[in-house]
Amino acid sequence: MHHQLFARAALLNRTAEERLSYSLLYLYKACMSIMAETSNKTLSIDNMNPNIKVMQYAVRGPLVIRATEIEKELEQGVKKPFKSVIKANIGDAHAMLQHPITFIRQVLATAAYPTLMTSDLVPEDVKARVNRLLKSCGGCDVGSYSNSVGVEIIRHDVAEYIRKRDGGIPSITDNIILSGGASEAIRSSMKLFNSKVDGKPPGVMIPIPQYPLYSATIAEYGMYQIGYCLDEDNNWALDISVLKRALEESRAHCCPRLLCVINPGNPTGQVLTLQNIQDIIKFANDEHLFLFADEVYQDNIYDPNSKFFSFKKVMTEMGPPYSNLELISFHSSSKGYMGECGLRGGYAELVNVDPDVVTQFKKSISAKLCSTVLGQIAMDCVVNPPKPGEPSYDLFAKEKAFVLKTLGQKAKMITDAFNSIDGIKCNAVQGAMYAFPRIFLPPKAIEKAKERGEAPDFYYAWNLLENTGVCVVPGSGFCQKEGTFHFRTTILPPPDIFEDMITRFKAFHTKFMADHS
Amino acid sequence: MHHQLFARAALLNRTAEERLSYSLLYLYKACMSIMAETSNKTLSIDNMNPNIKVMQYAVRGPLVIRATEIEKELEQGVKKPFKSVIKANIGDAHAMLQHPITFIRQVLATAAYPTLMTSDLVPEDVKARVNRLLKSCGGCDVGSYSNSVGVEIIRHDVAEYIRKRDGGIPSITDNIILSGGASEAIRSSMKLFNSKVDGKPPGVMIPIPQYPLYSATIAEYGMYQIGYCLDEDNNWALDISVLKRALEESRAHCCPRLLCVINPGNPTGQVLTLQNIQDIIKFANDEHLFLFADEVYQDNIYDPNSKFFSFKKVMTEMGPPYSNLELISFHSSSKGYMGECGLRGGYAELVNVDPDVVTQFKKSISAKLCSTVLGQIAMDCVVNPPKPGEPSYDLFAKEKAFVLKTLGQKAKMITDAFNSIDGIKCNAVQGAMYAFPRIFLPPKAIEKAKERGEAPDFYYAWNLLENTGVCVVPGSGFCQKEGTFHFRTTILPPPDIFEDMITRFKAFHTKFMADHS
C-alpha cells in the first residue's frame, strides 16, 4: 500500500506541493479503506442470530467474570478487605476441593490406559469392570466413537439402575440415550418441540425460580417461556392453580406443549412430596403436556423427612391414563456424591415417547457423532457402583457416605445461619446443592440499584463480592416472583471455608442494611 | 377400569342379556380410551421440529444400521457368503484396531487418577505435564468444570501450536475455543449466522461432495445450502467460476454469508494447492463472505508433492485486504495420527471476528457449561507433543510415524486398486482418510435402483454390503454432481483386513457389472 502510494506520487511530474497533496489524498483513501476493512465485518452484532443475543446464563454471568478478575488482582497484590475469593456460584464440587470417588477414577484411568490391567495399583473388580466395558467399545478401546446413543452395555446398566431404583418397573435399554452431561440431553430433547402450531411458537413451562439452562435454551430456540411461580411460603411446592393460571395466560402467545419440573429443586433445594408429584402428573395429563423431569439431584436428599420419588415411578403406579404420559427424565454424573462435572456424563430416559419421534431424536444426535466415551464410563460407575463383597466396595461406600453426610451438615448449617440474620429468610435445603434465601432489601438499596440500572439483588450480590470476595448468583438470574429478591449460594465449599463464608456474609449483610436504611 | 366395569354391570338390576350388553359397551369404551391414550401423543411426527425431520447424516445412516444387524446375524450363525463385516464407513481409527499413542493415554490416566504420579508406570515428563495441566483446572482436578471456552493453559498451548505451525504468525489465546470435537465447534459457530436478512435465510456455501455434518446442520438450523461442485477432473480442486455461479444462483433464495472449505478434503481426499487457497481467499473477500476452514486432517498428508497450508497463514501472507478476512478454523483430536474419536477433543480459532460477536459466541456456549476436560487434555497432547530429549519422545515419534506411514501406504494401495478395476475411477488420496471413487454404473443398475426408489449408488453399496460384508457410504450421502455416482471408503482397516476388503470388492464389482449389463 505504502509503496504504491509513494511510487505514484513520485512518478507524477509535479511540484512538491502537488506531490504532497496527492500523497495526502492517497493516504486518506488508504486509511478509509483500512477502516472499511476493519469495521465492515460480514458478521456483526446487528446481523447475527438474534436469539443468541437475548439468551442469558447467569451462573456464568458478569459477577463470575468479576470474581475471576478479583482473584487475579489478589494474586498481583492489590489490597482488598479479604484475602481470597469464595466461589459459591456454581455446583462444581471438585473445584471446591471435594475428593473424587477413588473407584470412578480407577475405572477411568484403567479404561484410558489398559496397561494398568497388569499392575496392582487398581483392584481386581476395577479390572473386571473395565474389561466388560471395553468389550462393548469399538476395537475394545475408549478412543473409538460409540453409537450416537451411547455404548450399548452402559445403556443397559442405566436401564437396570432405573428398574431397581423404581422398585422393578421396567426400563428399556433402547429408550436410554447417553449424553455429555444432562444439559446436552435437555437441549437435544427440547429441540424436538420446536415447531410452530397455528403460527404460534411452542410454549415451555418452567419453574420460577428456575435453572437458567432452561430460559437460555428456550431463548436460543426462539420458543415461548411460560413461567410458573413456585410457592416460597410452602417450601417451593408447585401450586396447581398457579400452573393452571400461567398456562391459560400463555395461550394468547404460544401453543403450550412441555412442562419442565426440577426435583430436587435448583436453585430452590426443595424435594417434592409424593402428593405434589401426583398432582403435577394429573395436571400434565389433563392439559395434554409432555413432561421433562430434571432429576439430576436424585442422590442429594438431606432432610430425613424427604424422599426422592421419580416421576416415572409415580405416574406408573397411578395407572392409566397417567401411566401413559410422555416423559423424558434426566440424570447426570456431575452432581450427587460423585460431582464429576468435568467428565460430562449424563443420560435421558424416554418414556411413552412416540416411536417415530424416538427415531427422529436418535437421527438428530447422529451428526454430533457421540458423547465422550470416558464420560459415559463415569455414568456407568454411578448407575452400577461396587457391590458389597467386591474389593472396591468398602472404600466406595465410605467415600460416598462421607460426601453426603458433609453436604447434609452444611445444608442444615446454612439454613440456620441465614435464618438467624435479620432481613433474610431461607427455606430448608431438603436436597440438591443450593440455598436460595430471600433478602428483604430496604427501599434505599432498591433505589440505588435502579440508579445504576441494575436488578436490586444484582446490586446486593455485587457489593457482597467487592466487599467480602464471596461470589453468589443474584436471584434475578434465575427469575423470581416480582418484587421479591434472592440469591443462590451452593453448599459446596469445604467446612472451614464454608464457615468463613458465613462469617463474611453476616458482617456484610449487617453493614449493607445499615448503610441503606 | 375392569373393577368399575363389572361393578357397574353387576349393580344394575337387569337381565343377563342386558348385563352382557352393558358390559360389552363399557369394554368397547375402555378399549377406545386406551387407544386414544396410546395414539394421541402430545409430540408426534406431525407436530415435531420440521428441520430435524429433513436432516440426514449418511455416515450413520441405514447402511450402517444394516451392517450392525448383519454382524449380529453372523454371531447367531446365519450363513452368509462372507465371515465378517468390514466397516469402512466412518473415520474411526481405534475401532479399526489402530493402537492409541501411549503418551496420550498415560497423560489421560494420570490426570484422571493422580495416584499414578507416585508410580513408575508413567514417565517423568508425563507426570510433569499432568501437574502443569491440573494446576490450570478448578481444584486441580479434571472433575471440575472448565471455563466454557476451555482450560486456560490448554488454550494457550493451542495458540502456541498455531503460531509455530504458521511460521510465527501470532495466535491469541483469547481467540481459541476448545470444544467436544470439531463438530461441536462447527455447529456452535454456524449457529451465529442464523438470522434472516431482508426476509431471506442465511446462505452457507459447502463443497459438493461434502461431509454431511454441514448439510445436516444447515437443515437443522433452517439455513440455505449453497452447494459448489468440486472439480473431479482436476483432483477435486475448487473452480472459482463454479463458486461464483453457485453464489449468484443462490441469491434469489438466500443471503449468502458463509463459505465452508474442507482441506484436506472429506470425503474427497485432496490437498488444496497454495494457488487454489489464494484464489478462494480472494473470492471470499470479493464476495464479502465469512470463511470456515475445516482443517481437521492437517496432519494427514500422504502425497510427497502435497503440503498443508492453513487458510490463516495464506491470507495473512497475502496482506490487506485479505489478511482482514473473517475466518474460523477447526481442528480435532479425532483424526491425524492419534485418531482419538471417543475422547471428543477439538478447537476453533477465531480470526478477525468482530469482538462483540466473539463475546456473544462465548456467552452462547456458557449454558452448555464446558466440553469434557479429559478431551481438552487429549487436544493438549496433540498441540504440545513430547519434545526431543524428553523421556516420552522416542516412543511417541515412533508410534506417530508408524501410523502415518501405514496410512500413506494404504492411500496409495487403494487408489491403485480402484483404478485397476474397469468402471471405476479414483483420484489420488493425497490426504485425509478416505477414497471417493467414481463408479460408472450401467443403465440397468440405475433402472433397478429407480424401481426400488433408491439412489443408484445406494443400491450398489447395499448390494456390496449384503454380498461381501463391506460397508461403505454411498456418494449420494455426501451429495455429488448430478448424474455421477460414487462411494466413500476409509483407508483405516488394518493391512490384512484392508487387502481382504479390496479382494472382496473386486470380486463383487465384476459380478455386479456383469449382472447389470
Short mmCIF file of N, CA and C in Angstrom, two decimals, chain A residues 197-331:
data_model
loop_
_atom_site.label_atom_id
_atom_site.label_comp_id
_atom_site.label_asym_id
_atom_site.label_seq_id
_atom_site.Cartn_x
_atom_site.Cartn_y
_atom_site.Cartn_z
N VAL A 197 -47.25 -24.02 15.83
CA VAL A 197 -48.58 -24.61 15.66
C VAL A 197 -49.54 -23.43 15.48
N ASP A 198 -50.27 -23.43 14.38
CA ASP A 198 -51.15 -22.30 14.04
C ASP A 198 -50.39 -20.97 14.13
N GLY A 199 -49.15 -20.99 13.66
CA GLY A 199 -48.36 -19.76 13.64
C GLY A 199 -47.80 -19.35 14.99
N LYS A 200 -48.12 -20.12 16.04
CA LYS A 200 -47.63 -19.76 17.37
C LYS A 200 -46.41 -20.60 17.76
N PRO A 201 -45.46 -20.00 18.48
CA PRO A 201 -44.30 -20.79 18.93
C PRO A 201 -44.71 -21.78 20.02
N PRO A 202 -43.94 -22.85 20.18
CA PRO A 202 -44.24 -23.80 21.25
C PRO A 202 -43.96 -23.17 22.62
N GLY A 203 -44.83 -23.45 23.57
CA GLY A 203 -44.65 -22.91 24.92
C GLY A 203 -44.07 -23.95 25.85
N VAL A 204 -43.11 -23.52 26.66
CA VAL A 204 -42.44 -24.42 27.60
C VAL A 204 -42.62 -23.88 29.02
N MET A 205 -43.25 -24.68 29.86
CA MET A 205 -43.48 -24.27 31.25
C MET A 205 -42.25 -24.58 32.09
N ILE A 206 -41.74 -23.56 32.76
CA ILE A 206 -40.58 -23.77 33.65
C ILE A 206 -40.85 -23.10 34.98
N PRO A 207 -40.28 -23.65 36.05
CA PRO A 207 -40.49 -23.05 37.36
C PRO A 207 -39.83 -21.68 37.46
N ILE A 208 -40.40 -20.84 38.29
CA ILE A 208 -39.78 -19.57 38.65
C ILE A 208 -39.61 -19.61 40.17
N PRO A 209 -38.43 -19.62 40.73
CA PRO A 209 -37.13 -19.59 40.05
C PRO A 209 -36.78 -20.92 39.37
N GLN A 210 -35.92 -20.81 38.36
CA GLN A 210 -35.53 -21.95 37.52
C GLN A 210 -34.01 -22.00 37.39
N TYR A 211 -33.54 -23.11 36.86
CA TYR A 211 -32.13 -23.22 36.50
C TYR A 211 -31.98 -22.60 35.10
N PRO A 212 -31.08 -21.62 34.92
CA PRO A 212 -31.11 -20.82 33.68
C PRO A 212 -30.75 -21.57 32.40
N LEU A 213 -30.33 -22.83 32.48
CA LEU A 213 -30.22 -23.62 31.26
C LEU A 213 -31.55 -23.58 30.51
N TYR A 214 -32.65 -23.63 31.26
CA TYR A 214 -33.97 -23.68 30.61
C TYR A 214 -34.29 -22.38 29.89
N SER A 215 -34.18 -21.26 30.60
CA SER A 215 -34.51 -19.99 29.95
C SER A 215 -33.55 -19.72 28.79
N ALA A 216 -32.28 -20.07 28.94
CA ALA A 216 -31.30 -19.83 27.88
C ALA A 216 -31.65 -20.65 26.64
N THR A 217 -32.01 -21.91 26.84
CA THR A 217 -32.30 -22.79 25.70
C THR A 217 -33.59 -22.35 25.01
N ILE A 218 -34.60 -22.00 25.81
CA ILE A 218 -35.86 -21.51 25.23
C ILE A 218 -35.59 -20.27 24.37
N ALA A 219 -34.76 -19.37 24.88
CA ALA A 219 -34.42 -18.15 24.13
C ALA A 219 -33.66 -18.50 22.85
N GLU A 220 -32.69 -19.39 22.98
CA GLU A 220 -31.86 -19.74 21.82
C GLU A 220 -32.71 -20.36 20.71
N TYR A 221 -33.69 -21.18 21.09
CA TYR A 221 -34.51 -21.86 20.10
C TYR A 221 -35.69 -21.00 19.64
N GLY A 222 -35.86 -19.83 20.25
CA GLY A 222 -36.98 -18.98 19.88
C GLY A 222 -38.33 -19.54 20.32
N MET A 223 -38.33 -20.31 21.41
CA MET A 223 -39.58 -20.84 21.95
C MET A 223 -40.18 -19.81 22.92
N TYR A 224 -41.33 -20.14 23.49
CA TYR A 224 -42.00 -19.21 24.40
C TYR A 224 -41.92 -19.75 25.83
N GLN A 225 -41.42 -18.90 26.72
CA GLN A 225 -41.25 -19.31 28.12
C GLN A 225 -42.52 -19.03 28.92
N ILE A 226 -43.06 -20.07 29.54
CA ILE A 226 -44.21 -19.91 30.43
C ILE A 226 -43.71 -20.17 31.85
N GLY A 227 -43.50 -19.10 32.60
CA GLY A 227 -43.01 -19.28 33.96
C GLY A 227 -44.16 -19.58 34.92
N TYR A 228 -43.97 -20.53 35.83
CA TYR A 228 -44.95 -20.74 36.91
C TYR A 228 -44.21 -20.57 38.23
N CYS A 229 -44.74 -19.67 39.07
CA CYS A 229 -44.03 -19.36 40.33
C CYS A 229 -44.18 -20.50 41.33
N LEU A 230 -43.05 -20.94 41.87
CA LEU A 230 -43.09 -21.90 42.98
C LEU A 230 -43.55 -21.16 44.23
N ASP A 231 -44.14 -21.91 45.16
CA ASP A 231 -44.73 -21.30 46.36
C ASP A 231 -43.69 -21.24 47.48
N GLU A 232 -43.04 -20.11 47.60
CA GLU A 232 -41.95 -19.98 48.57
C GLU A 232 -42.45 -20.21 50.00
N ASP A 233 -43.69 -19.78 50.27
CA ASP A 233 -44.23 -19.93 51.63
C ASP A 233 -44.58 -21.38 51.94
N ASN A 234 -44.64 -22.21 50.91
CA ASN A 234 -44.94 -23.63 51.10
C ASN A 234 -43.74 -24.47 50.66
N ASN A 235 -42.55 -24.00 51.08
CA ASN A 235 -41.28 -24.66 50.76
C ASN A 235 -41.12 -24.97 49.28
N TRP A 236 -41.44 -24.00 48.44
CA TRP A 236 -41.22 -24.08 46.98
C TRP A 236 -42.02 -25.19 46.31
N ALA A 237 -43.18 -25.54 46.89
CA ALA A 237 -44.04 -26.55 46.24
C ALA A 237 -44.65 -25.98 44.97
N LEU A 238 -45.14 -26.87 44.10
CA LEU A 238 -45.85 -26.44 42.90
C LEU A 238 -47.33 -26.33 43.24
N ASP A 239 -47.88 -25.15 43.12
CA ASP A 239 -49.30 -24.91 43.36
C ASP A 239 -50.02 -25.07 42.02
N ILE A 240 -50.91 -26.09 41.95
CA ILE A 240 -51.50 -26.44 40.66
C ILE A 240 -52.33 -25.28 40.10
N SER A 241 -52.97 -24.49 40.98
CA SER A 241 -53.77 -23.37 40.47
C SER A 241 -52.86 -22.33 39.81
N VAL A 242 -51.64 -22.22 40.31
CA VAL A 242 -50.67 -21.29 39.70
C VAL A 242 -50.24 -21.81 38.32
N LEU A 243 -49.98 -23.10 38.25
CA LEU A 243 -49.64 -23.74 36.98
C LEU A 243 -50.76 -23.48 35.96
N LYS A 244 -51.97 -23.72 36.40
CA LYS A 244 -53.14 -23.60 35.54
C LYS A 244 -53.28 -22.17 35.02
N ARG A 245 -53.11 -21.20 35.94
CA ARG A 245 -53.26 -19.80 35.53
C ARG A 245 -52.18 -19.40 34.54
N ALA A 246 -50.94 -19.82 34.82
CA ALA A 246 -49.82 -19.49 33.92
C ALA A 246 -50.09 -20.08 32.53
N LEU A 247 -50.61 -21.29 32.51
CA LEU A 247 -50.91 -21.95 31.24
C LEU A 247 -51.96 -21.18 30.45
N GLU A 248 -53.05 -20.83 31.12
CA GLU A 248 -54.14 -20.15 30.43
C GLU A 248 -53.68 -18.80 29.89
N GLU A 249 -52.91 -18.08 30.71
CA GLU A 249 -52.47 -16.75 30.27
C GLU A 249 -51.51 -16.83 29.07
N SER A 250 -50.85 -17.98 28.93
CA SER A 250 -49.86 -18.10 27.85
C SER A 250 -50.50 -18.38 26.50
N ARG A 251 -51.74 -18.86 26.50
CA ARG A 251 -52.32 -19.38 25.24
C ARG A 251 -52.42 -18.32 24.14
N ALA A 252 -52.50 -17.05 24.52
CA ALA A 252 -52.56 -15.99 23.51
C ALA A 252 -51.23 -15.88 22.75
N HIS A 253 -50.14 -16.32 23.38
CA HIS A 253 -48.81 -16.09 22.82
C HIS A 253 -48.16 -17.34 22.24
N CYS A 254 -48.66 -18.51 22.62
CA CYS A 254 -47.94 -19.73 22.24
C CYS A 254 -48.88 -20.93 22.25
N CYS A 255 -48.36 -22.04 21.82
CA CYS A 255 -49.07 -23.31 21.95
C CYS A 255 -48.33 -24.11 23.02
N PRO A 256 -48.89 -24.19 24.23
CA PRO A 256 -48.16 -24.85 25.33
C PRO A 256 -47.98 -26.35 25.05
N ARG A 257 -46.77 -26.85 25.22
CA ARG A 257 -46.51 -28.24 24.87
C ARG A 257 -45.74 -29.02 25.92
N LEU A 258 -44.96 -28.32 26.73
CA LEU A 258 -43.97 -29.01 27.55
C LEU A 258 -43.95 -28.43 28.95
N LEU A 259 -43.95 -29.32 29.94
CA LEU A 259 -43.86 -28.90 31.35
C LEU A 259 -42.55 -29.42 31.93
N CYS A 260 -41.68 -28.51 32.38
CA CYS A 260 -40.40 -28.91 32.97
C CYS A 260 -40.47 -28.77 34.49
N VAL A 261 -40.06 -29.84 35.17
CA VAL A 261 -40.02 -29.83 36.63
C VAL A 261 -38.61 -30.23 37.06
N ILE A 262 -38.07 -29.52 38.04
CA ILE A 262 -36.73 -29.85 38.57
C ILE A 262 -36.93 -30.37 40.00
N ASN A 263 -36.58 -31.61 40.24
CA ASN A 263 -36.79 -32.22 41.56
C ASN A 263 -35.68 -33.22 41.87
N PRO A 264 -34.94 -33.03 42.97
CA PRO A 264 -34.89 -31.89 43.87
C PRO A 264 -34.59 -30.59 43.13
N GLY A 265 -35.03 -29.48 43.74
CA GLY A 265 -35.06 -28.21 43.04
C GLY A 265 -33.73 -27.48 42.95
N ASN A 266 -33.53 -26.85 41.81
CA ASN A 266 -32.40 -25.97 41.57
C ASN A 266 -32.98 -24.67 41.03
N PRO A 267 -32.81 -23.55 41.68
CA PRO A 267 -31.90 -23.22 42.79
C PRO A 267 -32.53 -23.39 44.17
N THR A 268 -33.71 -23.98 44.26
CA THR A 268 -34.54 -23.83 45.46
C THR A 268 -34.35 -24.90 46.53
N GLY A 269 -33.73 -26.04 46.17
CA GLY A 269 -33.36 -27.02 47.18
C GLY A 269 -34.50 -27.79 47.82
N GLN A 270 -35.72 -27.67 47.28
CA GLN A 270 -36.83 -28.44 47.86
C GLN A 270 -36.88 -29.85 47.27
N VAL A 271 -37.52 -30.77 48.01
CA VAL A 271 -37.78 -32.12 47.50
C VAL A 271 -39.30 -32.26 47.43
N LEU A 272 -39.83 -32.52 46.25
CA LEU A 272 -41.29 -32.57 46.08
C LEU A 272 -41.89 -33.76 46.83
N THR A 273 -43.08 -33.54 47.40
CA THR A 273 -43.77 -34.63 48.07
C THR A 273 -44.46 -35.52 47.04
N LEU A 274 -44.77 -36.74 47.46
CA LEU A 274 -45.47 -37.68 46.57
C LEU A 274 -46.78 -37.07 46.07
N GLN A 275 -47.51 -36.46 47.01
CA GLN A 275 -48.81 -35.86 46.66
C GLN A 275 -48.64 -34.77 45.59
N ASN A 276 -47.61 -33.94 45.77
CA ASN A 276 -47.37 -32.85 44.82
C ASN A 276 -47.03 -33.40 43.44
N ILE A 277 -46.21 -34.46 43.43
CA ILE A 277 -45.84 -35.07 42.14
C ILE A 277 -47.08 -35.64 41.46
N GLN A 278 -47.94 -36.30 42.24
CA GLN A 278 -49.18 -36.85 41.66
C GLN A 278 -50.04 -35.74 41.05
N ASP A 279 -50.14 -34.64 41.77
CA ASP A 279 -50.94 -33.52 41.26
C ASP A 279 -50.37 -32.96 39.96
N ILE A 280 -49.04 -32.88 39.90
CA ILE A 280 -48.39 -32.36 38.69
C ILE A 280 -48.66 -33.30 37.52
N ILE A 281 -48.59 -34.59 37.78
CA ILE A 281 -48.84 -35.57 36.72
C ILE A 281 -50.28 -35.47 36.22
N LYS A 282 -51.22 -35.31 37.15
CA LYS A 282 -52.63 -35.14 36.74
C LYS A 282 -52.79 -33.89 35.87
N PHE A 283 -52.14 -32.83 36.31
CA PHE A 283 -52.21 -31.57 35.56
C PHE A 283 -51.65 -31.77 34.14
N ALA A 284 -50.47 -32.40 34.02
CA ALA A 284 -49.86 -32.61 32.70
C ALA A 284 -50.77 -33.45 31.82
N ASN A 285 -51.39 -34.46 32.43
CA ASN A 285 -52.29 -35.31 31.65
C ASN A 285 -53.53 -34.54 31.19
N ASP A 286 -54.14 -33.79 32.12
CA ASP A 286 -55.36 -33.03 31.79
C ASP A 286 -55.08 -32.01 30.69
N GLU A 287 -53.89 -31.43 30.75
CA GLU A 287 -53.59 -30.33 29.82
C GLU A 287 -52.82 -30.82 28.59
N HIS A 288 -52.68 -32.12 28.48
CA HIS A 288 -52.04 -32.70 27.29
C HIS A 288 -50.63 -32.14 27.10
N LEU A 289 -49.86 -32.15 28.19
CA LEU A 289 -48.49 -31.65 28.14
C LEU A 289 -47.49 -32.80 28.22
N PHE A 290 -46.38 -32.64 27.56
CA PHE A 290 -45.24 -33.55 27.64
C PHE A 290 -44.44 -33.13 28.88
N LEU A 291 -43.88 -34.09 29.59
CA LEU A 291 -43.22 -33.77 30.86
C LEU A 291 -41.70 -34.02 30.78
N PHE A 292 -40.92 -33.02 31.22
CA PHE A 292 -39.48 -33.20 31.42
C PHE A 292 -39.23 -33.24 32.93
N ALA A 293 -38.61 -34.31 33.42
CA ALA A 293 -38.27 -34.39 34.84
C ALA A 293 -36.75 -34.30 34.97
N ASP A 294 -36.29 -33.16 35.45
CA ASP A 294 -34.86 -32.93 35.66
C ASP A 294 -34.54 -33.48 37.05
N GLU A 295 -33.99 -34.69 37.08
CA GLU A 295 -33.81 -35.40 38.36
C GLU A 295 -32.33 -35.62 38.66
N VAL A 296 -31.50 -34.63 38.29
CA VAL A 296 -30.05 -34.81 38.43
C VAL A 296 -29.60 -34.80 39.89
N TYR A 297 -30.46 -34.32 40.80
CA TYR A 297 -30.07 -34.30 42.21
C TYR A 297 -30.72 -35.45 42.98
N GLN A 298 -31.07 -36.52 42.31
CA GLN A 298 -31.80 -37.61 42.97
C GLN A 298 -31.03 -38.25 44.11
N ASP A 299 -29.71 -38.16 44.11
CA ASP A 299 -28.92 -38.70 45.22
C ASP A 299 -28.72 -37.68 46.34
N ASN A 300 -29.10 -36.43 46.12
CA ASN A 300 -28.83 -35.38 47.09
C ASN A 300 -30.08 -35.04 47.91
N ILE A 301 -30.40 -35.90 48.85
CA ILE A 301 -31.53 -35.67 49.76
C ILE A 301 -30.97 -35.64 51.17
N TYR A 302 -31.21 -34.54 51.91
CA TYR A 302 -30.64 -34.41 53.24
C TYR A 302 -31.68 -34.46 54.34
N ASP A 303 -32.88 -33.96 54.05
CA ASP A 303 -33.93 -33.90 55.06
C ASP A 303 -34.44 -35.32 55.34
N PRO A 304 -34.34 -35.79 56.60
CA PRO A 304 -34.76 -37.17 56.88
C PRO A 304 -36.25 -37.39 56.60
N ASN A 305 -37.04 -36.32 56.52
CA ASN A 305 -38.46 -36.47 56.24
C ASN A 305 -38.79 -36.42 54.74
N SER A 306 -37.76 -36.20 53.92
CA SER A 306 -37.98 -36.13 52.48
C SER A 306 -37.50 -37.41 51.83
N LYS A 307 -38.10 -37.70 50.67
CA LYS A 307 -37.70 -38.89 49.92
C LYS A 307 -37.78 -38.56 48.44
N PHE A 308 -36.87 -39.13 47.67
CA PHE A 308 -36.94 -38.90 46.22
C PHE A 308 -37.91 -39.89 45.59
N PHE A 309 -38.90 -39.38 44.86
CA PHE A 309 -39.79 -40.21 44.05
C PHE A 309 -39.56 -39.82 42.60
N SER A 310 -39.22 -40.79 41.76
CA SER A 310 -39.06 -40.45 40.35
C SER A 310 -40.44 -40.24 39.73
N PHE A 311 -40.53 -39.30 38.80
CA PHE A 311 -41.80 -39.07 38.11
C PHE A 311 -42.27 -40.34 37.41
N LYS A 312 -41.31 -41.11 36.88
CA LYS A 312 -41.71 -42.33 36.16
C LYS A 312 -42.40 -43.31 37.10
N LYS A 313 -41.81 -43.48 38.27
CA LYS A 313 -42.40 -44.44 39.22
C LYS A 313 -43.80 -43.97 39.65
N VAL A 314 -43.92 -42.71 39.98
CA VAL A 314 -45.20 -42.21 40.48
C VAL A 314 -46.28 -42.36 39.42
N MET A 315 -45.98 -41.95 38.19
CA MET A 315 -47.03 -42.00 37.16
C MET A 315 -47.37 -43.45 36.80
N THR A 316 -46.36 -44.32 36.84
CA THR A 316 -46.64 -45.72 36.52
C THR A 316 -47.57 -46.32 37.57
N GLU A 317 -47.30 -45.99 38.83
CA GLU A 317 -48.13 -46.54 39.91
C GLU A 317 -49.53 -45.93 39.94
N MET A 318 -49.69 -44.75 39.35
CA MET A 318 -51.02 -44.14 39.28
C MET A 318 -51.91 -44.86 38.26
N GLY A 319 -51.33 -45.66 37.38
CA GLY A 319 -52.12 -46.40 36.39
C GLY A 319 -52.64 -45.49 35.28
N PRO A 320 -53.37 -46.08 34.30
CA PRO A 320 -53.90 -45.29 33.19
C PRO A 320 -54.88 -44.24 33.68
N PRO A 321 -55.01 -43.11 33.04
CA PRO A 321 -54.25 -42.69 31.86
C PRO A 321 -52.85 -42.15 32.19
N TYR A 322 -52.59 -41.96 33.51
CA TYR A 322 -51.35 -41.26 33.89
C TYR A 322 -50.09 -42.03 33.51
N SER A 323 -50.20 -43.35 33.55
CA SER A 323 -49.03 -44.17 33.23
C SER A 323 -48.66 -44.08 31.74
N ASN A 324 -49.52 -43.45 30.94
CA ASN A 324 -49.21 -43.29 29.51
C ASN A 324 -48.62 -41.93 29.18
N LEU A 325 -48.42 -41.13 30.20
CA LEU A 325 -47.88 -39.77 29.99
C LEU A 325 -46.53 -39.85 29.28
N GLU A 326 -46.30 -38.93 28.36
CA GLU A 326 -44.98 -38.85 27.69
C GLU A 326 -44.02 -38.10 28.61
N LEU A 327 -42.89 -38.73 28.86
CA LEU A 327 -41.94 -38.21 29.85
C LEU A 327 -40.51 -38.43 29.36
N ILE A 328 -39.66 -37.44 29.59
CA ILE A 328 -38.22 -37.68 29.50
C ILE A 328 -37.62 -37.28 30.84
N SER A 329 -36.84 -38.21 31.41
CA SER A 329 -36.20 -37.95 32.70
C SER A 329 -34.68 -37.86 32.48
N PHE A 330 -34.03 -36.94 33.21
CA PHE A 330 -32.60 -36.68 33.01
C PHE A 330 -31.80 -36.94 34.28
N HIS A 331 -30.61 -37.47 34.07
CA HIS A 331 -29.69 -37.68 35.19
C HIS A 331 -28.27 -37.37 34.71
#
